[in-house]
Short mmCIF file of C-alpha atoms in Angstrom, two decimals:
data_model
loop_
_atom_site.label_atom_id
_atom_site.label_comp_id
_atom_site.label_asym_id
_atom_site.label_seq_id
_atom_site.Cartn_x
_atom_site.Cartn_y
_atom_site.Cartn_z
CA ALA A 225 17.62 1.75 9.74
CA LEU A 226 17.91 3.70 13.23
CA TYR A 227 20.25 6.15 11.50
CA GLN A 228 17.81 6.52 8.70
CA LEU A 229 15.27 7.86 11.12
CA ILE A 230 17.50 10.07 13.10
CA ASP A 231 18.68 12.00 9.57
CA LEU A 232 14.54 12.19 8.18
CA LEU A 233 14.20 13.90 11.94
CA LYS A 234 16.95 16.30 11.65
CA GLN A 235 15.93 17.30 7.15
CA THR A 236 12.21 17.45 8.79
CA THR A 237 12.17 18.93 11.90
CA SER A 238 13.68 21.82 14.05
CA PRO A 239 14.78 21.72 17.67
CA GLU A 240 11.83 23.87 18.47
CA ASP A 241 9.08 21.24 16.89
CA ASN A 242 7.04 20.13 19.91
CA ASP A 243 4.58 17.30 17.71
CA LYS A 244 3.78 14.76 20.93
CA ARG A 245 2.38 12.52 18.51
CA LEU A 246 5.39 12.36 15.89
CA PHE A 247 7.65 11.60 18.85
CA ARG A 248 5.95 8.89 20.52
CA ALA A 249 5.64 7.36 17.08
CA LEU A 250 9.29 7.66 17.05
CA ALA A 251 9.71 6.17 20.18
CA LYS A 252 6.98 3.03 19.23
CA ALA A 253 9.86 2.53 16.04
CA ILE A 254 12.65 2.32 18.08
CA GLU A 255 11.40 0.33 20.48
CA PHE A 256 9.72 -2.39 17.91
CA MET A 257 12.83 -2.03 15.44
CA THR A 258 15.36 -3.08 18.32
CA SER A 259 13.08 -5.83 20.11
CA ASP A 260 13.59 -9.02 19.71
CA GLY A 261 12.47 -10.45 16.24
CA GLY A 262 11.36 -6.81 15.67
CA ASP A 263 12.29 -5.71 11.56
CA PRO A 264 13.92 -2.60 11.33
CA CYS A 265 12.60 -1.96 7.28
CA LEU A 266 9.04 -2.50 8.92
CA GLY A 267 9.70 0.11 11.49
CA LEU A 268 11.34 2.27 9.37
CA SER A 269 8.18 2.47 6.78
CA TRP A 270 5.46 2.60 9.72
CA PHE A 271 7.61 5.39 11.20
CA LEU A 272 7.86 7.20 7.48
CA MET A 273 3.86 7.22 7.42
CA HIS A 274 3.59 8.71 10.85
CA LEU A 275 5.92 11.71 9.62
CA ALA A 276 4.22 11.75 6.42
CA ARG A 277 0.94 12.89 7.88
CA SER A 278 2.81 14.92 10.61
CA LEU A 279 3.96 16.77 7.72
CA GLY A 280 0.65 17.07 5.98
CA PHE A 281 0.68 14.67 3.65
CA SER A 282 -1.59 11.69 4.31
CA PRO A 283 -0.92 8.16 2.45
CA ASN A 284 -3.42 6.65 0.46
CA LEU A 285 -4.05 3.46 2.05
CA ARG A 286 -7.89 2.89 0.62
CA ASN A 287 -6.42 2.27 -3.22
CA CYS A 288 -4.37 0.52 -4.63
CA VAL A 289 -2.04 3.52 -5.65
CA ILE A 290 -1.01 1.12 -9.09
CA THR A 291 -3.72 0.02 -10.40
CA GLY A 292 -6.62 2.31 -8.78
CA ASN A 293 -8.54 -1.03 -7.37
CA PRO A 294 -9.56 -0.83 -3.62
CA LEU A 295 -7.16 -2.06 -1.10
CA PRO A 296 -8.24 -5.58 0.09
CA ALA A 297 -9.49 -5.46 3.78
CA VAL A 298 -8.10 -9.39 4.65
CA PRO A 299 -5.73 -8.45 7.32
CA ASP A 300 -2.98 -11.16 6.04
CA THR A 301 -2.57 -9.68 3.26
CA THR A 302 0.73 -8.40 2.34
CA LEU A 303 0.84 -4.48 1.49
CA CYS A 304 3.62 -2.47 -0.07
CA PHE A 305 4.17 0.84 1.27
CA LEU A 306 5.04 2.77 -2.16
CA PRO A 307 6.14 6.65 -0.56
CA HIS A 308 7.36 7.80 -3.67
CA LEU A 309 3.82 7.23 -5.23
CA GLY A 310 2.22 7.94 -1.73
CA GLY A 311 0.34 5.24 -0.72
CA ALA A 312 0.33 1.21 -1.00
CA ALA A 313 0.21 -1.49 -3.21
CA PRO A 314 -0.96 -4.97 -2.35
CA GLU A 315 2.82 -7.13 -2.90
CA HIS A 316 2.81 -9.15 -6.45
#
């Protein structure tokens, strides 16, 4: 997952980029991914959402990208981020 982060940054940024929010998000993702109990896949997905936003693509987090129904507001509902569809959907 860390190598994927590095590859994504190499492909989407240039050495002159100075997006401090993006690099703070990168630092948080790496810290989470390498911490005890950290989930590399979750950290990578979280960073992908920040990267997409910094590139001008805001994922749809209000409605299910499969059904169009509003996403549940229940905090313990598991959502799946589906970058190829541009947003999230409840896990099922």
